[in-house]
Short mmCIF file of C-alpha atoms and ligand atoms in Angstrom, two decimals:
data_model
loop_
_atom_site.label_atom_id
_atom_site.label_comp_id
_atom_site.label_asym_id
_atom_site.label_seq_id
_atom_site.Cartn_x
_atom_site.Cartn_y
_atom_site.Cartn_z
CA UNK A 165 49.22 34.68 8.83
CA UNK A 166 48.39 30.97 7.81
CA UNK A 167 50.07 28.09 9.24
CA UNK A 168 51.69 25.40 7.36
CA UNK A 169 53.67 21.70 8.96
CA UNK A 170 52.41 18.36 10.43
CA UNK A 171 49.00 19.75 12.34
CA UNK A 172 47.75 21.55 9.11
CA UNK A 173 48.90 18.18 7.49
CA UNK A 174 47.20 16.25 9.81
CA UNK A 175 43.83 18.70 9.27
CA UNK A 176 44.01 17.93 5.71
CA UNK A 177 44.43 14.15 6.04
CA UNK A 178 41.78 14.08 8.58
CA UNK A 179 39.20 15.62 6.67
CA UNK A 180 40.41 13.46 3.62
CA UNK A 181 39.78 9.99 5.40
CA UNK A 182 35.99 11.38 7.12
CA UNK A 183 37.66 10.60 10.54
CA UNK A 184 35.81 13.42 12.65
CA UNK A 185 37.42 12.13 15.99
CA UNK A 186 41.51 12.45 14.55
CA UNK A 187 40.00 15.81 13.46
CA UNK A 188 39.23 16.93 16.71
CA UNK A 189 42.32 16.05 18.19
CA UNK A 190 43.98 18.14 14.96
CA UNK A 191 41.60 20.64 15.74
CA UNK A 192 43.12 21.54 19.71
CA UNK A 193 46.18 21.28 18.33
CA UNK A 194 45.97 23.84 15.65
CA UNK A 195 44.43 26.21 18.45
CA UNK A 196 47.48 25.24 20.77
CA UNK A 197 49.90 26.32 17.85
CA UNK A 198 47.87 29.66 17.07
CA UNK A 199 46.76 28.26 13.24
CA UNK A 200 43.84 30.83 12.00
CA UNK A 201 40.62 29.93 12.52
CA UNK A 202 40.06 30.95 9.32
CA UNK A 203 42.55 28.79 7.66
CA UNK A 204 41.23 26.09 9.48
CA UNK A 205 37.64 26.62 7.62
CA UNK A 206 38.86 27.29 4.65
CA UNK A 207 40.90 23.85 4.42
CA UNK A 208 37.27 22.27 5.73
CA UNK A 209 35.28 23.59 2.86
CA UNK A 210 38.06 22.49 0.39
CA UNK A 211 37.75 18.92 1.23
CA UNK A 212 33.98 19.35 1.37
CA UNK A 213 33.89 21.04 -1.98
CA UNK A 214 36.09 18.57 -3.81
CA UNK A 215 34.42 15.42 -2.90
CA UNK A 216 31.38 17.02 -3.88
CA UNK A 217 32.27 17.20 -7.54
CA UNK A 218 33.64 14.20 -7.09
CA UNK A 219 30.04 12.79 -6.68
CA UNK A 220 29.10 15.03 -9.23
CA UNK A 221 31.14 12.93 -11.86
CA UNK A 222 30.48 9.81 -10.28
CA UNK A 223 33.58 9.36 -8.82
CA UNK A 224 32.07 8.48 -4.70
CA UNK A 225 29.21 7.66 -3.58
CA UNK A 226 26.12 9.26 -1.43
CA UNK A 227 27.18 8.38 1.97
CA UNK A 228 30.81 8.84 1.38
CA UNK A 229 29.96 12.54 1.08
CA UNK A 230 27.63 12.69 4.03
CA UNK A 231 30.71 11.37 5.87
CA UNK A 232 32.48 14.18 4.70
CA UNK A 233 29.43 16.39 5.81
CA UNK A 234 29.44 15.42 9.05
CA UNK A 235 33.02 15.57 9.40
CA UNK A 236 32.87 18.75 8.18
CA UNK A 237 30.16 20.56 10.01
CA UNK A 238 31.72 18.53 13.12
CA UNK A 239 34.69 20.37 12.72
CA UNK A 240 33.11 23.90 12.15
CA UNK A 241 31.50 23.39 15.10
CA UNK A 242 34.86 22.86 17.17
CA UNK A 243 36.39 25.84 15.49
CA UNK A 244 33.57 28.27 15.70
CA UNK A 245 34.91 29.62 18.95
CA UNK A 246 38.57 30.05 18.02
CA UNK A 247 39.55 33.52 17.88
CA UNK A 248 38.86 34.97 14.78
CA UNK A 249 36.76 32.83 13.22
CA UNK A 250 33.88 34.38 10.96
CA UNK A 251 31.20 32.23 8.56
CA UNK A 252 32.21 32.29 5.29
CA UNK A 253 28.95 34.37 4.63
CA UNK A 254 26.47 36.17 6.22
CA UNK A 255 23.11 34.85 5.38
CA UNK A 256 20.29 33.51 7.04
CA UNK A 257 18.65 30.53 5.74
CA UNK A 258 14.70 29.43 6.91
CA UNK A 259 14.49 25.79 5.96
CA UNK A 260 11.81 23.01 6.53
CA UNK A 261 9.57 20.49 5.39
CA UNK A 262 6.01 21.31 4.32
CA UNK A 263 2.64 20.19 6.25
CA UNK A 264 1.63 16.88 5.90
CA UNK A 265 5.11 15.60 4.82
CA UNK A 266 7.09 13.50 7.19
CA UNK A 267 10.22 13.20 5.00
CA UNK A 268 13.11 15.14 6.47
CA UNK A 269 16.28 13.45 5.16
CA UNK A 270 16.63 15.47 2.18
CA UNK A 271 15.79 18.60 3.90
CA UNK A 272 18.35 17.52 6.94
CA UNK A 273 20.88 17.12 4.27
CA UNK A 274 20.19 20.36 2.37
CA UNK A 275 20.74 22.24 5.92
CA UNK A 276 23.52 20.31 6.70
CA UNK A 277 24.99 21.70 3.65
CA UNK A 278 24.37 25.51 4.08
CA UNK A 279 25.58 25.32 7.63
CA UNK A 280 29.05 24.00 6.15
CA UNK A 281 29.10 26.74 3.69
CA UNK A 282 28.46 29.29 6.39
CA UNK A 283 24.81 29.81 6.56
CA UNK A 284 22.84 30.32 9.96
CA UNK A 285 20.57 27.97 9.39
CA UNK A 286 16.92 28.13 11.08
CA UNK A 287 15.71 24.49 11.19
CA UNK A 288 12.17 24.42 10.95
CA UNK A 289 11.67 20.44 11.00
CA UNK A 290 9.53 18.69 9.26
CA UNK A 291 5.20 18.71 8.90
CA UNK A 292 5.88 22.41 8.96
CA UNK A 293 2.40 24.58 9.81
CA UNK A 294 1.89 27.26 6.60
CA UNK A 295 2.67 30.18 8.77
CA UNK A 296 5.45 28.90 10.61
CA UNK A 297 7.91 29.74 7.38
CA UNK A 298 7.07 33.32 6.85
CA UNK A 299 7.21 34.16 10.60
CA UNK A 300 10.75 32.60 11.14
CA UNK A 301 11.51 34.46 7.60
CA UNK A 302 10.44 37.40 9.34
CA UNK A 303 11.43 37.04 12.78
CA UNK A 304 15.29 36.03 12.02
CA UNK A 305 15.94 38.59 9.44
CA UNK A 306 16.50 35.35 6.69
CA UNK A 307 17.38 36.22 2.93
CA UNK A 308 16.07 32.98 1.73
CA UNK A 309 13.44 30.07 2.39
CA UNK A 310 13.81 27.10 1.53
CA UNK A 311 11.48 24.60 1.11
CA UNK A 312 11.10 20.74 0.54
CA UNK A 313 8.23 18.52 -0.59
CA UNK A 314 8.82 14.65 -1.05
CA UNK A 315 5.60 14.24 -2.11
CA UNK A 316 3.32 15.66 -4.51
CA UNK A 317 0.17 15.26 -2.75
CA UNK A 318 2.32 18.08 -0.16
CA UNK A 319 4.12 19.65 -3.18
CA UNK A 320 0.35 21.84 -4.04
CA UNK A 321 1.06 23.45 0.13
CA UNK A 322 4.17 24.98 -1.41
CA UNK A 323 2.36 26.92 -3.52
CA UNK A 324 0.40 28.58 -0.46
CA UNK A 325 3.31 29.49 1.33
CA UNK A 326 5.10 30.96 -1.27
CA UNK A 327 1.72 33.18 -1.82
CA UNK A 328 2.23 34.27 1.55
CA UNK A 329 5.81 34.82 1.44
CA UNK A 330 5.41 37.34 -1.57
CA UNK A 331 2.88 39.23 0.36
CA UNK A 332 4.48 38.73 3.99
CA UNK A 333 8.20 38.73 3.58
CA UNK A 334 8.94 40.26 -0.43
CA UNK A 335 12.56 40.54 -0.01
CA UNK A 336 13.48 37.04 0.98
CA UNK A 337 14.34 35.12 -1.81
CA UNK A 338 12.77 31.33 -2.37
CA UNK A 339 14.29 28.25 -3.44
CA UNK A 340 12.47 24.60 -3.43
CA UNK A 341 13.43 20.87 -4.19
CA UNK A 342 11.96 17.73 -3.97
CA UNK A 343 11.52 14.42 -5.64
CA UNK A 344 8.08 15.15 -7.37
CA UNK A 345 9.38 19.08 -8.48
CA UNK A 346 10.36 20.23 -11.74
CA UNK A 347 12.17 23.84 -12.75
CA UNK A 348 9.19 24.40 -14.69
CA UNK A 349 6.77 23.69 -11.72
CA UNK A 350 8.86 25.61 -9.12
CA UNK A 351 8.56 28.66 -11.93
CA UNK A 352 4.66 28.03 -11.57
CA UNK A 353 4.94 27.57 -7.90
CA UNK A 354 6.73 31.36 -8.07
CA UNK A 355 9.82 30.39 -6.69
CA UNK A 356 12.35 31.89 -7.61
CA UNK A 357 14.95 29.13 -8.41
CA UNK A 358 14.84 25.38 -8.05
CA UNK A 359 18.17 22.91 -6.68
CA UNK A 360 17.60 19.63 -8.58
CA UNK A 361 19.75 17.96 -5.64
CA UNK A 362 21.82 18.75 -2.52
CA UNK A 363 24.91 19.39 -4.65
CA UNK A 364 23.50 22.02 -6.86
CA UNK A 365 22.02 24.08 -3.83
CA UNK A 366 24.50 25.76 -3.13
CA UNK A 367 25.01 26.83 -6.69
CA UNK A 368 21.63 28.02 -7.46
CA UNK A 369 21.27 30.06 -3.62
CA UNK A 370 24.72 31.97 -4.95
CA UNK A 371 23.02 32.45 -8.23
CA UNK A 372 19.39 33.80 -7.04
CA UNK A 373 20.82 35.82 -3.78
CA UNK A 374 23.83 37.74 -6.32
CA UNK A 375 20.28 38.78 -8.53
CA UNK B 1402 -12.33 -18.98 -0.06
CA UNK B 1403 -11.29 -17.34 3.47
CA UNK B 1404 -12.03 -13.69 3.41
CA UNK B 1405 -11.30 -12.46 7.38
CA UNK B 1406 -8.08 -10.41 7.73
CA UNK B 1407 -4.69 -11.96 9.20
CA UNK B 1408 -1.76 -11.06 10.79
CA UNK B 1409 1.21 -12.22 9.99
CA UNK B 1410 4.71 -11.17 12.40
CA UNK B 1411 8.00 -12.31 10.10
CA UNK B 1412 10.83 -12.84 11.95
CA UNK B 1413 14.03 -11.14 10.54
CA UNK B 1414 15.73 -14.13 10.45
CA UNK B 1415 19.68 -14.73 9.71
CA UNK B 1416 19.47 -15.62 6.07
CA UNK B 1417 16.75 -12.49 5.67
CA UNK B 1418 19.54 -9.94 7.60
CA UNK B 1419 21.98 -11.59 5.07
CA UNK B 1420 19.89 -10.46 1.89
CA UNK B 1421 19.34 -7.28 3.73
CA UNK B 1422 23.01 -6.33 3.65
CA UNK B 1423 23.53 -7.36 0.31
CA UNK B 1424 21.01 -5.15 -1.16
CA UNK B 1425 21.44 -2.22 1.08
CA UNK B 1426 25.09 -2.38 0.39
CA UNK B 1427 24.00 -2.27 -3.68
CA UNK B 1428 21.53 0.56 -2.86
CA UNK B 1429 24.21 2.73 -0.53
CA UNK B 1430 27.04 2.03 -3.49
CA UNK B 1431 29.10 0.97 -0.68
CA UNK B 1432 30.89 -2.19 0.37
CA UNK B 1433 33.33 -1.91 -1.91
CA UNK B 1434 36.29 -0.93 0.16
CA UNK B 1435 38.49 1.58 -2.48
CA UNK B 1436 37.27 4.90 -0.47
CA UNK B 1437 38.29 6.49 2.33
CA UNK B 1438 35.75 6.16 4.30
CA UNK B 1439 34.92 2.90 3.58
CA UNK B 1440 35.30 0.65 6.30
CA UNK B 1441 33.56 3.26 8.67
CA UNK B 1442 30.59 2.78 6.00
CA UNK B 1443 30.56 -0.71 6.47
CA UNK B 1444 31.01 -0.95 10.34
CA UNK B 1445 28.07 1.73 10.52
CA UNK B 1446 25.76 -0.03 7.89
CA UNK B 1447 26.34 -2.92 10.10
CA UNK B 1448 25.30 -0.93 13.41
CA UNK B 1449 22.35 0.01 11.44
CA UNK B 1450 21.36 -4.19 10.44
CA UNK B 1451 22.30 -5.23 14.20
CA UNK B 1452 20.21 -2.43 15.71
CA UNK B 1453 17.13 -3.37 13.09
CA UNK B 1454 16.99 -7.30 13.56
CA UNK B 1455 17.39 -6.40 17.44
CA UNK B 1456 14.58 -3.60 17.86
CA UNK B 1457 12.68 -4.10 14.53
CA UNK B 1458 9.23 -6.33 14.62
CA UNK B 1459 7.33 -6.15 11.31
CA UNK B 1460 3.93 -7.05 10.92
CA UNK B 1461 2.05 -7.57 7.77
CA UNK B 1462 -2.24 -7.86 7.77
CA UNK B 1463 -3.53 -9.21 4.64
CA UNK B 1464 -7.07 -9.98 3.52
CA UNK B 1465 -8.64 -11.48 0.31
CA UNK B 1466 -11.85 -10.09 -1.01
CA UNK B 1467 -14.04 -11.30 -4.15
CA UNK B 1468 -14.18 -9.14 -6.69
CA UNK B 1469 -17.93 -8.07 -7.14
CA UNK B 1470 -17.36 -5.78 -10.54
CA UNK B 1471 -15.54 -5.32 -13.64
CA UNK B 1472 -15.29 -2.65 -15.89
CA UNK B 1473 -12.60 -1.15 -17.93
CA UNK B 1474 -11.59 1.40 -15.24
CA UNK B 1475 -12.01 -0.44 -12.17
CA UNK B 1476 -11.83 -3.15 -9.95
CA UNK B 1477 -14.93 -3.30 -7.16
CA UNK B 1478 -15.10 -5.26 -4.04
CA UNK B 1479 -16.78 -5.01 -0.53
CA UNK B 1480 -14.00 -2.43 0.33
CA UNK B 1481 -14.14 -0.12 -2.29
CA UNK B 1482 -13.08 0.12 -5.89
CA UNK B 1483 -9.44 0.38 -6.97
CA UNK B 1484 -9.41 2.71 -9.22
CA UNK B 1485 -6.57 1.23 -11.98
CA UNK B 1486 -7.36 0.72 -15.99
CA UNK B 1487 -4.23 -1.18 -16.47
CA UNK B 1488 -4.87 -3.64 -13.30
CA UNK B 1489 -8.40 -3.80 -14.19
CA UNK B 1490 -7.03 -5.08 -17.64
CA UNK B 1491 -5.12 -7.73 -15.94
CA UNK B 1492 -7.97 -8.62 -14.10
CA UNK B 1493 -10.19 -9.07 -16.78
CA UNK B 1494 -8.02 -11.23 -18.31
CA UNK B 1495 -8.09 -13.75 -15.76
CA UNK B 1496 -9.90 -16.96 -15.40
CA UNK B 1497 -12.33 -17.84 -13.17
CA UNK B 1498 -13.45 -15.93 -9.55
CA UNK B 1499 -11.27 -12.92 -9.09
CA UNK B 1500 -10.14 -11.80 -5.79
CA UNK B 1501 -8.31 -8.81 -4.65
CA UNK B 1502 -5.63 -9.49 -1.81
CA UNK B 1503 -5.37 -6.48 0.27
CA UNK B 1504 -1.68 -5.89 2.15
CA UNK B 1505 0.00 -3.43 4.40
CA UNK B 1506 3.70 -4.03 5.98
CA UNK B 1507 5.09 -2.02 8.32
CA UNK B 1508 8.60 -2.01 10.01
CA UNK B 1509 6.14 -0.25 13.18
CA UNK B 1510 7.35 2.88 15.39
CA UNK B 1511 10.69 0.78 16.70
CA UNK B 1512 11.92 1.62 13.29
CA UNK B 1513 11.24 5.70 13.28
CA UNK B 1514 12.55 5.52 17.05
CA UNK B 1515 15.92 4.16 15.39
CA UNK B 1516 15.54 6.68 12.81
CA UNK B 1517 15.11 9.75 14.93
CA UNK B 1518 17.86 8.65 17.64
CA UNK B 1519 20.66 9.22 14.63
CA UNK B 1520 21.80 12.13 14.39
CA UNK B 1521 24.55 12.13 11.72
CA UNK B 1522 23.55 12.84 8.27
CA UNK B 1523 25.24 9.87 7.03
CA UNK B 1524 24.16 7.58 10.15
CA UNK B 1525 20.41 8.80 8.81
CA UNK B 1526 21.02 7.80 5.34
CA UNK B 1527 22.05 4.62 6.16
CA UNK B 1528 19.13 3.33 8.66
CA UNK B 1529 16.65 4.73 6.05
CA UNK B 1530 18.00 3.00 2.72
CA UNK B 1531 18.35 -0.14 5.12
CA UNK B 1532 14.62 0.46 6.53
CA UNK B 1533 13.48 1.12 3.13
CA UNK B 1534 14.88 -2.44 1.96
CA UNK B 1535 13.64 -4.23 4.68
CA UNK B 1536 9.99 -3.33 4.25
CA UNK B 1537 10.40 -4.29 0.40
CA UNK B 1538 11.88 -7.46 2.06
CA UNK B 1539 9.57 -7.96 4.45
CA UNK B 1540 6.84 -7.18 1.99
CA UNK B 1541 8.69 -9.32 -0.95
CA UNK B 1542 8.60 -12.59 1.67
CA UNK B 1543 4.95 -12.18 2.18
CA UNK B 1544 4.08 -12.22 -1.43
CA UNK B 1545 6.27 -15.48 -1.33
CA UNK B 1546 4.15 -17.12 1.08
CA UNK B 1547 1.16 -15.98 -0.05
CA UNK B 1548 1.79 -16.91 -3.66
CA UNK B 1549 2.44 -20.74 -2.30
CA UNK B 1550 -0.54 -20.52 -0.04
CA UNK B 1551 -2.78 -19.95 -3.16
CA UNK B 1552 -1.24 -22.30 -5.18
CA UNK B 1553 -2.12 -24.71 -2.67
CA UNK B 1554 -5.75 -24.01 -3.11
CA UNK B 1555 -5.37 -24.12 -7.11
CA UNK B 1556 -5.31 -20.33 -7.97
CA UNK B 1557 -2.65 -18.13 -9.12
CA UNK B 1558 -1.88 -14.61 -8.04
CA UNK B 1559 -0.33 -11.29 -9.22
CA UNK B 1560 2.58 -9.32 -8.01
CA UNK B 1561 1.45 -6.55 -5.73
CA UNK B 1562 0.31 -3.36 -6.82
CA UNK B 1563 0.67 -0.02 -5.13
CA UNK B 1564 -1.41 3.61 -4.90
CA UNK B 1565 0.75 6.00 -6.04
CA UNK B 1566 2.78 3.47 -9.07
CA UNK B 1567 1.52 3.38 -12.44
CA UNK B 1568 -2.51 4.52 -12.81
CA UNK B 1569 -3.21 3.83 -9.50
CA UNK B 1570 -3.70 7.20 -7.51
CA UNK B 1571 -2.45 7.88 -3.91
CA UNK B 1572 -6.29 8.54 -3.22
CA UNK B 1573 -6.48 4.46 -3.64
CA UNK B 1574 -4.74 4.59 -0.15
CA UNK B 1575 -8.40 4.71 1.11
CA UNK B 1576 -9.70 1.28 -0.44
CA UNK B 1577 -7.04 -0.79 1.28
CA UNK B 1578 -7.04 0.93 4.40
CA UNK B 1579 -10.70 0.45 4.10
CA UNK B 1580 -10.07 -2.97 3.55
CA UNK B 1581 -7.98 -3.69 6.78
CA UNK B 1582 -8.02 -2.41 10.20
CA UNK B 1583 -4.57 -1.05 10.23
CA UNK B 1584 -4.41 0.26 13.58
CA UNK B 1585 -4.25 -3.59 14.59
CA UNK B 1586 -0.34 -3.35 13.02
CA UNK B 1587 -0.19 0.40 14.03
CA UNK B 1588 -0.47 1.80 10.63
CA UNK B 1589 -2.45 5.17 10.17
CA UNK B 1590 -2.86 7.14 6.99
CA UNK B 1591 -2.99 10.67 7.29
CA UNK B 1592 -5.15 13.17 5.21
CA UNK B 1593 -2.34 13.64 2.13
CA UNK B 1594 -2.89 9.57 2.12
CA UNK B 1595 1.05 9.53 3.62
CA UNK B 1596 1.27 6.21 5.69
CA UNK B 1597 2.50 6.28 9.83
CA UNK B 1598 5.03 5.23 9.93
CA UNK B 1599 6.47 5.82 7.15
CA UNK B 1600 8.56 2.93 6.48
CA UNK B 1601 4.97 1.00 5.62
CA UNK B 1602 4.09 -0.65 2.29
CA UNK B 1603 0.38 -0.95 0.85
CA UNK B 1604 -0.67 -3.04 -2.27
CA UNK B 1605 -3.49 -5.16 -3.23
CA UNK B 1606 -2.72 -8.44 -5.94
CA UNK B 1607 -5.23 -10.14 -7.79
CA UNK B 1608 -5.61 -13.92 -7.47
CA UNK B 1609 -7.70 -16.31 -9.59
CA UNK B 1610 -7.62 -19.98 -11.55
CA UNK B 1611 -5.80 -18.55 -14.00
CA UNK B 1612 -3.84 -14.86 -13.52
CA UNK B 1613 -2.26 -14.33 -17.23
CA UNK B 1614 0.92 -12.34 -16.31
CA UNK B 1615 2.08 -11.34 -12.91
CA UNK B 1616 1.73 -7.72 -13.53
CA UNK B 1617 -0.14 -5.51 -16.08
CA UNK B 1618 2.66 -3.94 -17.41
CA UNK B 1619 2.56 -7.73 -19.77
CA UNK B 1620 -0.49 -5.63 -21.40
CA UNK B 1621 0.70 -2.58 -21.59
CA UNK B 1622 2.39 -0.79 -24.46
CA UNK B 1623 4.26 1.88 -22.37
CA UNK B 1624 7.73 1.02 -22.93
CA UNK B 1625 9.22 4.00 -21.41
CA UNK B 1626 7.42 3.92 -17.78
CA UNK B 1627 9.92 4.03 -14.84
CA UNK B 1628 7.78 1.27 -13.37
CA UNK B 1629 7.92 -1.26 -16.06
CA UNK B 1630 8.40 -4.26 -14.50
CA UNK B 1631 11.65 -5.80 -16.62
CA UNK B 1632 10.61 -9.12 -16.84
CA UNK B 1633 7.27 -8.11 -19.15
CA UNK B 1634 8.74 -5.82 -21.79
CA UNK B 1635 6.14 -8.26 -24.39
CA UNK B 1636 3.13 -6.90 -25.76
CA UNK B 1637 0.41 -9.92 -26.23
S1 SF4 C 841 4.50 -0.40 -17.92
FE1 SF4 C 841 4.16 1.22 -16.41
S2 SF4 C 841 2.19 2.14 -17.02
FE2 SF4 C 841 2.33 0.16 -18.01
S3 SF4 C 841 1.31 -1.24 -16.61
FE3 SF4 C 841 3.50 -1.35 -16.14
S4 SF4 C 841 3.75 0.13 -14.50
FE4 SF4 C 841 1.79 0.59 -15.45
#
């Protein structure tokens, strides 16, 4: 079943114009008229994707899209106990920041993103001790780490925890990023694929997880 | 000339919260009111200037050294040698005494307090591309003053220089911070040479009689670098 009139409407335009508190009130009432959860999501991620490649060609700008984020992940989290509602995938993501780097924008944005596309993210923070990464890898049963340096004195602690993520945790795949990283370095590093930015990510996790 | 360090505490005054908005509008690509979201952009970029100039003190510690060696590769003083062949180029082009003016600005721990109360990914892009502006600013308006100050006293002086730009390792963190006692402004570095907090700016300038060209780059032939400083595309 999938609901159509003024509330799914009203969803749409909501999501269009970043307004996350019209969304909520859009949000009850599409539970009051028995819209799918699923539906609901699906609409969500629409709006996410297509302003997305909108920034891709230009066409908004870097916060616009974080609105659209936040209004998105906002409304996933409203929805997420409607009946019937499932993540559009079922993957566990360990993410964090490496030792010695306090950046965590980038990496806050990055796991922003997988949680709107349906990831259970583990959060690790940022100035993340070595063995913290492959434990949570372990411990939550996660199919990929991912890991951010902003700077390249921190980018060399990658390397280590990658090392110990081949030996510790084989089957989880790896992805990095980072302002002072290069596909050819994150090939040296041993990881297996690289996101250039936060709107390739999701792109390249499909990529390396469907190998 | 005076050598002992100072402190200086700018105030972010109206016309300086002004500039800030301008160029933290250009570097969000906002302010231009066609998208959607638009006006929320504005009214939270403006949350993010009034919270700033009301919980925001910067302070900036300076110090001026003599220059004690010269060579090709580096520059030495009391503090340590910076470690630069292209500034050390500059500098041995100037005229008369050369000094080394040590700096670090910081926008101090009110600013990562603002930082880490945010919790919307756009709310945190915002405060940081405004944070990251206003220590350029603050940093910018200290060269000002200092530039005038020397001029006073008959010398010229450089535009700053920072570790991590051009030649000029990270490592060089080390000389400056050896140079000043940061922990007066509440600056620390840590062991990957990362400054605490982070929304801190180091340099060092030269000043002397004469300073040739306000940055190195007037003397340098690489035309691609990133950090080319627009103004001094010539090659003497
Ligand atoms: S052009 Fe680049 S490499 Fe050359 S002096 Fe300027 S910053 Fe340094």
């Amino acid at each position: 079943m999938t609901g159509t009139g003024p509330t799914v409407e009203r969803i749409k335009n909501a999501a269009k114009s970043r307004d996350a508190q019209v969304l909520e009130q859009c949000l009850a009432g599409a539970a009051h008229e028995g819209i799918p959860a699923m539906q609901v999501r699906d609409l969500l991620f629409g709006e996410l994707e297509s302003v997305r490649k909108r920034l891709m060609s230009n066409d908004t700008s870097i916060p616009e899209f974080l609105l659209t984020l936040d209004c998105v992940l906002d409304g996933l989290d409203r929805i997420r106990s409607y009946p019937g509602f499932t993540p559009r995938v079922d993957c566990t993501v360990v993410i964090g920041v490496v030792e010695g780097d306090p950046h965590d924008l980038g990496k806050n944005v990055i796991a922003g993103i997988y949680r709107a596309c349906g990831y259970r993210v583990i959060d690790l923070g940022r100035n993340v001790p070595r063995e913290a990464f492959t434990k949570a890898v372990r411990d939550e049963g996660a199919v990929l780490l991912a890991l951010s340096a902003m700077m390249s004195t921190t980018m060399v602690v990658m390397r280590n925890i990658i090392r110990d993520a081949r030996i510790l945790t084989p089957a989880a795949k790896i992805i990095v990023g980072g302002a002072p990283l290069s596909a050819e370095l994150a090939r040296d590093y041993g990881a297996d694929t690289y996101a250039e930015s936060a709107l390739t990510v999701i792109e390249k996790t499909e990529e390396v997880l469907a190998r | 000339m005076n050598t002992q360090p100072a402190i200086l505490s700018p105030r972010l005054t109206r016309t300086f919260m002004e500039h800030l908005k301008r160029r933290s509008r250009a570097t969000l690509g906002t302010g231009r009111n066609v998208s959607p979201g638009a006006a929320r952009l504005e009214r939270m970029l403006n949350e993010a200037l009034d919270a700033v100039a009301r919980e925001v003190r910067p302070k900036v510690m300076y110090r001026m050294l003599p220059v004690r060696s010269l060579t090709g590769k580096s520059i030495r003083t009391d503090a340590g040698a910076v470690k630069s062949v292209k500034l050390a180029r500059l500098a041995q082009n100037c005229r008369g005494d050369v000094f080394v003016v040590f700096v670090i600005a910081t926008l101090g721990e009110a600013f990562e307090d603002l930082y880490r109360r945010e919790t919307s990914l756009s709310g945190q892009f915002i405060i940081d591309a405004v944070g990251s502006e206003c220590a350029e600013l603050v940093t910018d308006g200290w060269n000002n003053k200092w530039n005038s100050l020397i001029k006073r006293r008959g010398h010229e002086c450089s535009l700053r220089f920072s570790p991590g730009y051009c030649d000029w390792k990270l490592e060089g963190q080390t000389v400056i911070f050896g140079a000043l006692d940061a922990d007066a402004i509440g600056v620390t570095l840590t062991k990957d040479y990362l400054m605490i907090p982070a929304k801190s700016i180091s340099a060092v300038a030269l000043a002397a009689k004469k300073v040739p060209a306000a940055a190195p780059c007037a003397f340098c032939r690489s035309r691609s670098c990133p950090w080319r400083r627009m103004e001094f595309t010539g090659v003497p």
